[in-house]
PDB file of N, CA and C in Angstrom:
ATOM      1  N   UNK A   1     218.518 116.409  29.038  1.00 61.00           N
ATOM      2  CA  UNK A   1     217.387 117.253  29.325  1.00 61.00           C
ATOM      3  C   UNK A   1     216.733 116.913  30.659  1.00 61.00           C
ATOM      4  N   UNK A   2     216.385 115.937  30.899  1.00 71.00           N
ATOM      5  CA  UNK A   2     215.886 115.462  32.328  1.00 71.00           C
ATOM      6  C   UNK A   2     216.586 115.659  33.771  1.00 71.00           C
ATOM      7  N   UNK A   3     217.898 116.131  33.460  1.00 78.00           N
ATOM      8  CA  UNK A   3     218.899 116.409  34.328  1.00 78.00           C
ATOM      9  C   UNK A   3     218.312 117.965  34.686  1.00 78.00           C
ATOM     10  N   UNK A   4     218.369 118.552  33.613  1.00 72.00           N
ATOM     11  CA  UNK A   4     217.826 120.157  33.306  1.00 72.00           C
ATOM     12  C   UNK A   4     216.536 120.439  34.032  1.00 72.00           C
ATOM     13  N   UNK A   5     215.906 119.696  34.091  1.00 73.00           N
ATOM     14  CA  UNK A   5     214.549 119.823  34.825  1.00 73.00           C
ATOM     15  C   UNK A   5     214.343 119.789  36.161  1.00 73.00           C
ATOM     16  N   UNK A   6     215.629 118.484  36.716  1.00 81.00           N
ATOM     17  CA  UNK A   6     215.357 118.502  38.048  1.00 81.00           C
ATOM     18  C   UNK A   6     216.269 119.419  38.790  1.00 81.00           C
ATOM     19  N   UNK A   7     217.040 119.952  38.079  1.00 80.00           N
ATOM     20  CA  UNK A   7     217.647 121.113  38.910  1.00 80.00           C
ATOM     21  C   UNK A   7     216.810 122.329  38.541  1.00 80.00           C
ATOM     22  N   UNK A   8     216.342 122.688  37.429  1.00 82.00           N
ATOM     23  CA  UNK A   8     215.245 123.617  37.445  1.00 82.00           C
ATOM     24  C   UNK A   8     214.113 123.839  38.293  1.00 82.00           C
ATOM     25  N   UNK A   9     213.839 122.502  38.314  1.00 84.00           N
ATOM     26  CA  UNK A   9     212.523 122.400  39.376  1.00 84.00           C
ATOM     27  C   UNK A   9     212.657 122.190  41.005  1.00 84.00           C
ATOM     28  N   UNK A  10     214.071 121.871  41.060  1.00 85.00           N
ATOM     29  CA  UNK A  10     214.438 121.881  42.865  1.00 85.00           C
ATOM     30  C   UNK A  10     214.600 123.338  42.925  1.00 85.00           C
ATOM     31  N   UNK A  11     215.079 124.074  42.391  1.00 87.00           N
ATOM     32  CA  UNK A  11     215.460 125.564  42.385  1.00 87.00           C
ATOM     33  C   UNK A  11     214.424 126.097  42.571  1.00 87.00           C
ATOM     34  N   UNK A  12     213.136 125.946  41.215  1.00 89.00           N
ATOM     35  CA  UNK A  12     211.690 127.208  41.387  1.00 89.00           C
ATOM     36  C   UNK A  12     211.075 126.881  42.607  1.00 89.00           C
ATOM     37  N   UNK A  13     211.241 125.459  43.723  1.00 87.00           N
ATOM     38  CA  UNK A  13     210.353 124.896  44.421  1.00 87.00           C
ATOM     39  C   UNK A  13     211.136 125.523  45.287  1.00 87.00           C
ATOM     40  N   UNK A  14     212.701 125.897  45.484  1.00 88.00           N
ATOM     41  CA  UNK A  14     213.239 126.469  46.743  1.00 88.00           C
ATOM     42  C   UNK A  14     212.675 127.953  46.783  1.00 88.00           C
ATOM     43  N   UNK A  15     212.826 128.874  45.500  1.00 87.00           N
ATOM     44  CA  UNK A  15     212.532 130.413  45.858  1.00 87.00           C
ATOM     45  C   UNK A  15     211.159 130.083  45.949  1.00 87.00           C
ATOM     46  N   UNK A  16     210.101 129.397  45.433  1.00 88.00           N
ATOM     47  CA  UNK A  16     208.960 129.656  45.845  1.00 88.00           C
ATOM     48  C   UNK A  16     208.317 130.015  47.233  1.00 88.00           C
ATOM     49  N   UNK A  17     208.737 128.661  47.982  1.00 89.00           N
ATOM     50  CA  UNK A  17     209.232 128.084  49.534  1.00 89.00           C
ATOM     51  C   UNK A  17     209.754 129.422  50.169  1.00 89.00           C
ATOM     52  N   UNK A  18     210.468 130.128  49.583  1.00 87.00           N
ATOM     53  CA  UNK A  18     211.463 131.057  50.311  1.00 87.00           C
ATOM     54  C   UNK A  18     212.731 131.109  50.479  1.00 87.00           C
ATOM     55  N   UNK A  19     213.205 130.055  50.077  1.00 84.00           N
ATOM     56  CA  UNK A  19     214.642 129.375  50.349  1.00 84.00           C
ATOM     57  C   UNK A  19     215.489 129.842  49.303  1.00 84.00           C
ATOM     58  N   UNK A  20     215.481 130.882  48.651  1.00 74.00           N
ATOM     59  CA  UNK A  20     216.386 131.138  46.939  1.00 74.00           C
ATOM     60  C   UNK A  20     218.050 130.511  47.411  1.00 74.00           C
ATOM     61  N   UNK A  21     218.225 130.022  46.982  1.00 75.00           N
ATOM     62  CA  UNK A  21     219.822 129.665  46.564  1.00 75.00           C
ATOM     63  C   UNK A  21     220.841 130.811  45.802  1.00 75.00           C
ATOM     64  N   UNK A  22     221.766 130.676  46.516  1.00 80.00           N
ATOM     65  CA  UNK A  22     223.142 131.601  45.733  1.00 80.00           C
ATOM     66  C   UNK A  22     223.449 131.235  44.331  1.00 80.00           C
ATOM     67  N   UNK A  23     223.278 132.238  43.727  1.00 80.00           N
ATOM     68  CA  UNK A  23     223.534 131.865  42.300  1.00 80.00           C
ATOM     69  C   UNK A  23     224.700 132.725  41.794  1.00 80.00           C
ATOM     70  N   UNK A  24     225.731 132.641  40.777  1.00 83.00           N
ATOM     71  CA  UNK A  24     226.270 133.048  40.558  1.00 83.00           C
ATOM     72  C   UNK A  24     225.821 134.298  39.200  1.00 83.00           C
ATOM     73  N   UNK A  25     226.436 135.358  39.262  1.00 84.00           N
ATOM     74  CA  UNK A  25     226.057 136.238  38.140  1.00 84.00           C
ATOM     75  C   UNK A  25     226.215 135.766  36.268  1.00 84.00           C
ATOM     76  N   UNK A  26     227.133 134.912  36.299  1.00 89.00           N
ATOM     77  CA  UNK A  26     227.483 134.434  35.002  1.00 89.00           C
ATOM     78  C   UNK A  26     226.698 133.422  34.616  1.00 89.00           C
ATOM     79  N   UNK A  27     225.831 132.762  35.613  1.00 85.00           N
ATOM     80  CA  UNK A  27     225.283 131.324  35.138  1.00 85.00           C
ATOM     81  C   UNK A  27     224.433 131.535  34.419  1.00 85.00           C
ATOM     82  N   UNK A  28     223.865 130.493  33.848  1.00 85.00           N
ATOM     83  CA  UNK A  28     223.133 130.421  32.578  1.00 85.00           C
ATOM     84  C   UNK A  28     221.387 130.360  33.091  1.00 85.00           C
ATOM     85  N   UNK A  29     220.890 130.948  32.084  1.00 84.00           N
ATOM     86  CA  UNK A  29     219.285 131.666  32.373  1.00 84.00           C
ATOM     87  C   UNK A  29     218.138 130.369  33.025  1.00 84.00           C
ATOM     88  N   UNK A  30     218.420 129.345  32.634  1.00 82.00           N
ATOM     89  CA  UNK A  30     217.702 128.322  33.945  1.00 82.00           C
ATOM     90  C   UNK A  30     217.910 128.618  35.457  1.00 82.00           C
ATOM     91  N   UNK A  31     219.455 128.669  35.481  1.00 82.00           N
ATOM     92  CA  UNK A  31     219.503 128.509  36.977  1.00 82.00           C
ATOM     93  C   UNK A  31     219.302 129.765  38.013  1.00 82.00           C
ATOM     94  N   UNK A  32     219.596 131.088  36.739  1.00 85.00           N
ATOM     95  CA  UNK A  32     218.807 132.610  37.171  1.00 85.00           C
ATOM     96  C   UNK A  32     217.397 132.702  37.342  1.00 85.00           C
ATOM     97  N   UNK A  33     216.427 132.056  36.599  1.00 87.00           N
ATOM     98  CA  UNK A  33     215.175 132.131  36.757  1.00 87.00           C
ATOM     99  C   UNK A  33     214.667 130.984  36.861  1.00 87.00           C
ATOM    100  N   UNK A  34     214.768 130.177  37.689  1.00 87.00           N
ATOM    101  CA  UNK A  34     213.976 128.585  37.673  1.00 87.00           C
ATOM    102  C   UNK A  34     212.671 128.545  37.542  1.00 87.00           C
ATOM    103  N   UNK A  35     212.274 129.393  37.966  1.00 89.00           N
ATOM    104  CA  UNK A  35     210.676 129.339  37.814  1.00 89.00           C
ATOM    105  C   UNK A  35     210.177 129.757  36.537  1.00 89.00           C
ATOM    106  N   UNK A  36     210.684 130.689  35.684  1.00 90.00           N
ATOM    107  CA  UNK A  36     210.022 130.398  34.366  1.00 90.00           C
ATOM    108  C   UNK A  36     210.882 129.399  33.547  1.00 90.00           C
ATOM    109  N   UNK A  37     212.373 129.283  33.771  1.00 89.00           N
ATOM    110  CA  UNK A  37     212.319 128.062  33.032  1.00 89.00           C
ATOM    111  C   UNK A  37     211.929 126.451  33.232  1.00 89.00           C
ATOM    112  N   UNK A  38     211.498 126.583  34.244  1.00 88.00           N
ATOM    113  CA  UNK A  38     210.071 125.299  35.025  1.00 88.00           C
ATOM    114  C   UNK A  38     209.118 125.721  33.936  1.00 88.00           C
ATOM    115  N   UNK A  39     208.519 126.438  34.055  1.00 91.00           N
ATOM    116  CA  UNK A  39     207.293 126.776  32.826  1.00 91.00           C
ATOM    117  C   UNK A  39     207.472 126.491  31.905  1.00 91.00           C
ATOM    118  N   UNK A  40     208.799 127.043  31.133  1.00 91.00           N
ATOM    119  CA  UNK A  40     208.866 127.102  29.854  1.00 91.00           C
ATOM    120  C   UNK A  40     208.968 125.180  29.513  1.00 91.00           C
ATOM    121  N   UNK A  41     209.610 124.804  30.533  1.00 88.00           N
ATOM    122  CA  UNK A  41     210.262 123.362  30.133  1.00 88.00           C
ATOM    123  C   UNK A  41     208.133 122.338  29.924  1.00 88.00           C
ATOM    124  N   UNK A  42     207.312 122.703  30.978  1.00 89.00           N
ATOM    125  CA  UNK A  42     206.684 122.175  30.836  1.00 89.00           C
ATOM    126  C   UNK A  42     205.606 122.519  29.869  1.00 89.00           C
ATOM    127  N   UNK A  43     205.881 123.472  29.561  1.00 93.00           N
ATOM    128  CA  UNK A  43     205.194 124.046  28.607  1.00 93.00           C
ATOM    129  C   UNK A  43     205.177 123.440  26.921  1.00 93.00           C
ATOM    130  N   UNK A  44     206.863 123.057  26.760  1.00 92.00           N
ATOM    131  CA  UNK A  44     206.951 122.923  25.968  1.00 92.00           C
ATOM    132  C   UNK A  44     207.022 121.401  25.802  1.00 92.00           C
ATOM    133  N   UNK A  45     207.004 120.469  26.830  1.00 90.00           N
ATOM    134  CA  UNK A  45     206.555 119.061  26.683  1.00 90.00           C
ATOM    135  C   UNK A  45     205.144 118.757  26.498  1.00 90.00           C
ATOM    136  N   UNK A  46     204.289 119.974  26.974  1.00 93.00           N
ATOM    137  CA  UNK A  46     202.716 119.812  26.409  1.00 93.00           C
ATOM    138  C   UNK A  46     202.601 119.801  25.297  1.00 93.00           C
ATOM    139  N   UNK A  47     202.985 121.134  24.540  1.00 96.00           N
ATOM    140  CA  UNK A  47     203.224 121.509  23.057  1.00 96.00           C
ATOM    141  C   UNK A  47     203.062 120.175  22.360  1.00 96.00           C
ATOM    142  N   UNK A  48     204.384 119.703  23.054  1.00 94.00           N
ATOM    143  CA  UNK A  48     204.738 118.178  22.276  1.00 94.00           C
ATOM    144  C   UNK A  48     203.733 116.785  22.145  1.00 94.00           C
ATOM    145  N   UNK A  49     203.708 116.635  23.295  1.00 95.00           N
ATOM    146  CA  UNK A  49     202.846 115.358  23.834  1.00 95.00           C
ATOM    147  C   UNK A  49     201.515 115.709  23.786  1.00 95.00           C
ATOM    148  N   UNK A  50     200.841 116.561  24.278  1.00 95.00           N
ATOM    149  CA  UNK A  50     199.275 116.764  23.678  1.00 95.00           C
ATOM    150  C   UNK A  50     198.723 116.366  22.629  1.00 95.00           C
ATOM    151  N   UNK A  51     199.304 116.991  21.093  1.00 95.00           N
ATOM    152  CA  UNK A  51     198.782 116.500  20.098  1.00 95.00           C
ATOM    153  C   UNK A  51     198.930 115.148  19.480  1.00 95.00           C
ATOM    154  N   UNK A  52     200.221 114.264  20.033  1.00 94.00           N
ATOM    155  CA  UNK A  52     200.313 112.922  19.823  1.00 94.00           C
ATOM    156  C   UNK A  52     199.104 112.245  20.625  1.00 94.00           C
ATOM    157  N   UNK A  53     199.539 112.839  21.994  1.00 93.00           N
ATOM    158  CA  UNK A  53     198.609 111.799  22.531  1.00 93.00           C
ATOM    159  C   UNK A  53     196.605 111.775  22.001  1.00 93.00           C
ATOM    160  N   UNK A  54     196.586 113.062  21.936  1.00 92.00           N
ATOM    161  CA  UNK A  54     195.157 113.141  21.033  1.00 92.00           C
ATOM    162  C   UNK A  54     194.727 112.587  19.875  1.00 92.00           C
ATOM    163  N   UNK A  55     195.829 112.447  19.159  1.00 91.00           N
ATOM    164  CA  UNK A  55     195.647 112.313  17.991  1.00 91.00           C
ATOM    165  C   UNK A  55     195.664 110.471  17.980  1.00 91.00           C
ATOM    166  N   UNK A  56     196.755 109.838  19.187  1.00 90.00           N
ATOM    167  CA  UNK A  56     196.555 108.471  19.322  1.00 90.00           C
ATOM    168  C   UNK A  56     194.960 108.106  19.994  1.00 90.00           C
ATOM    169  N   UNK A  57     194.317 108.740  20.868  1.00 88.00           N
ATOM    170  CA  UNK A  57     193.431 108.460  21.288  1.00 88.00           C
ATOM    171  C   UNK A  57     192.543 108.531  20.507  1.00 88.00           C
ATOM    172  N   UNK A  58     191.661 109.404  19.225  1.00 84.00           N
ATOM    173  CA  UNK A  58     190.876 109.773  18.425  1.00 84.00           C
ATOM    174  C   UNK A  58     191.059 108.555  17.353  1.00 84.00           C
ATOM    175  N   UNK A  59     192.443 107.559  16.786  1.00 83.00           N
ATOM    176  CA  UNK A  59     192.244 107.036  16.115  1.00 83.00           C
ATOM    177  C   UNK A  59     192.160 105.388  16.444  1.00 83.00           C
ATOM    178  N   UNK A  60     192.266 105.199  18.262  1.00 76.00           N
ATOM    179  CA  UNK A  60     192.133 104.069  18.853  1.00 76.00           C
ATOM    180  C   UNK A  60     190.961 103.446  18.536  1.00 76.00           C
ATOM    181  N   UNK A  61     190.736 102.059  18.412  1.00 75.00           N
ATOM    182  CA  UNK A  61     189.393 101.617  18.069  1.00 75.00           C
ATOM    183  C   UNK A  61     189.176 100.497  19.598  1.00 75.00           C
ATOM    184  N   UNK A  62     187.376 100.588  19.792  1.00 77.00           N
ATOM    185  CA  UNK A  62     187.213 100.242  21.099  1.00 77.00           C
ATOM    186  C   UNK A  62     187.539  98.754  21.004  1.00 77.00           C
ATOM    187  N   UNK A  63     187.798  98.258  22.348  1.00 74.00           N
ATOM    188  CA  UNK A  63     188.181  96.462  22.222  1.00 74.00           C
ATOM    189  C   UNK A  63     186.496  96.057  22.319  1.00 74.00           C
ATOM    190  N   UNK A  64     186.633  94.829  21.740  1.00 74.00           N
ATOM    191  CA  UNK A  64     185.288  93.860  21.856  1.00 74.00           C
ATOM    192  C   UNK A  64     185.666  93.186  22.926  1.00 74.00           C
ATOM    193  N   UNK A  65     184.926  92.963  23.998  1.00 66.00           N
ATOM    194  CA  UNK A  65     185.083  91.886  25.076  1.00 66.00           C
ATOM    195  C   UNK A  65     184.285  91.073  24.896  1.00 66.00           C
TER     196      UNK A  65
END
């Protein structure tokens, strides 16, 4: 998956830029649309990690110094 991202995300950062890259017609829907699947990818690591991390912070107890 992390592989997936950084070619996703060198891609949405090139057409953004202006720079779109040759893509082939058969390739698969990341490398056709990088920029929403940039979104979708970070989108869905929020999904994930948000409510852990909230839910670790809410039940942390403060240190005594």
């Amino acid at each position: 998956m992390p592989v997936i991202l950084v070619i996703t995300g060198t891609a949405a950062l090139r057409e953004l830029f202006g720079a779109p890259g040759t893509v082939p017609d058969d390739a698969a829907w990341p490398r056709r649309e990088p920029v929403a699947a940039s979104v979708a990818w970070l989108t869905v690591a929020l999904v994930v990690t948000v409510p852990v991390v909230l839910r670790q912070y809410g039940s942390a107890r403060p240190r005594r110094s």
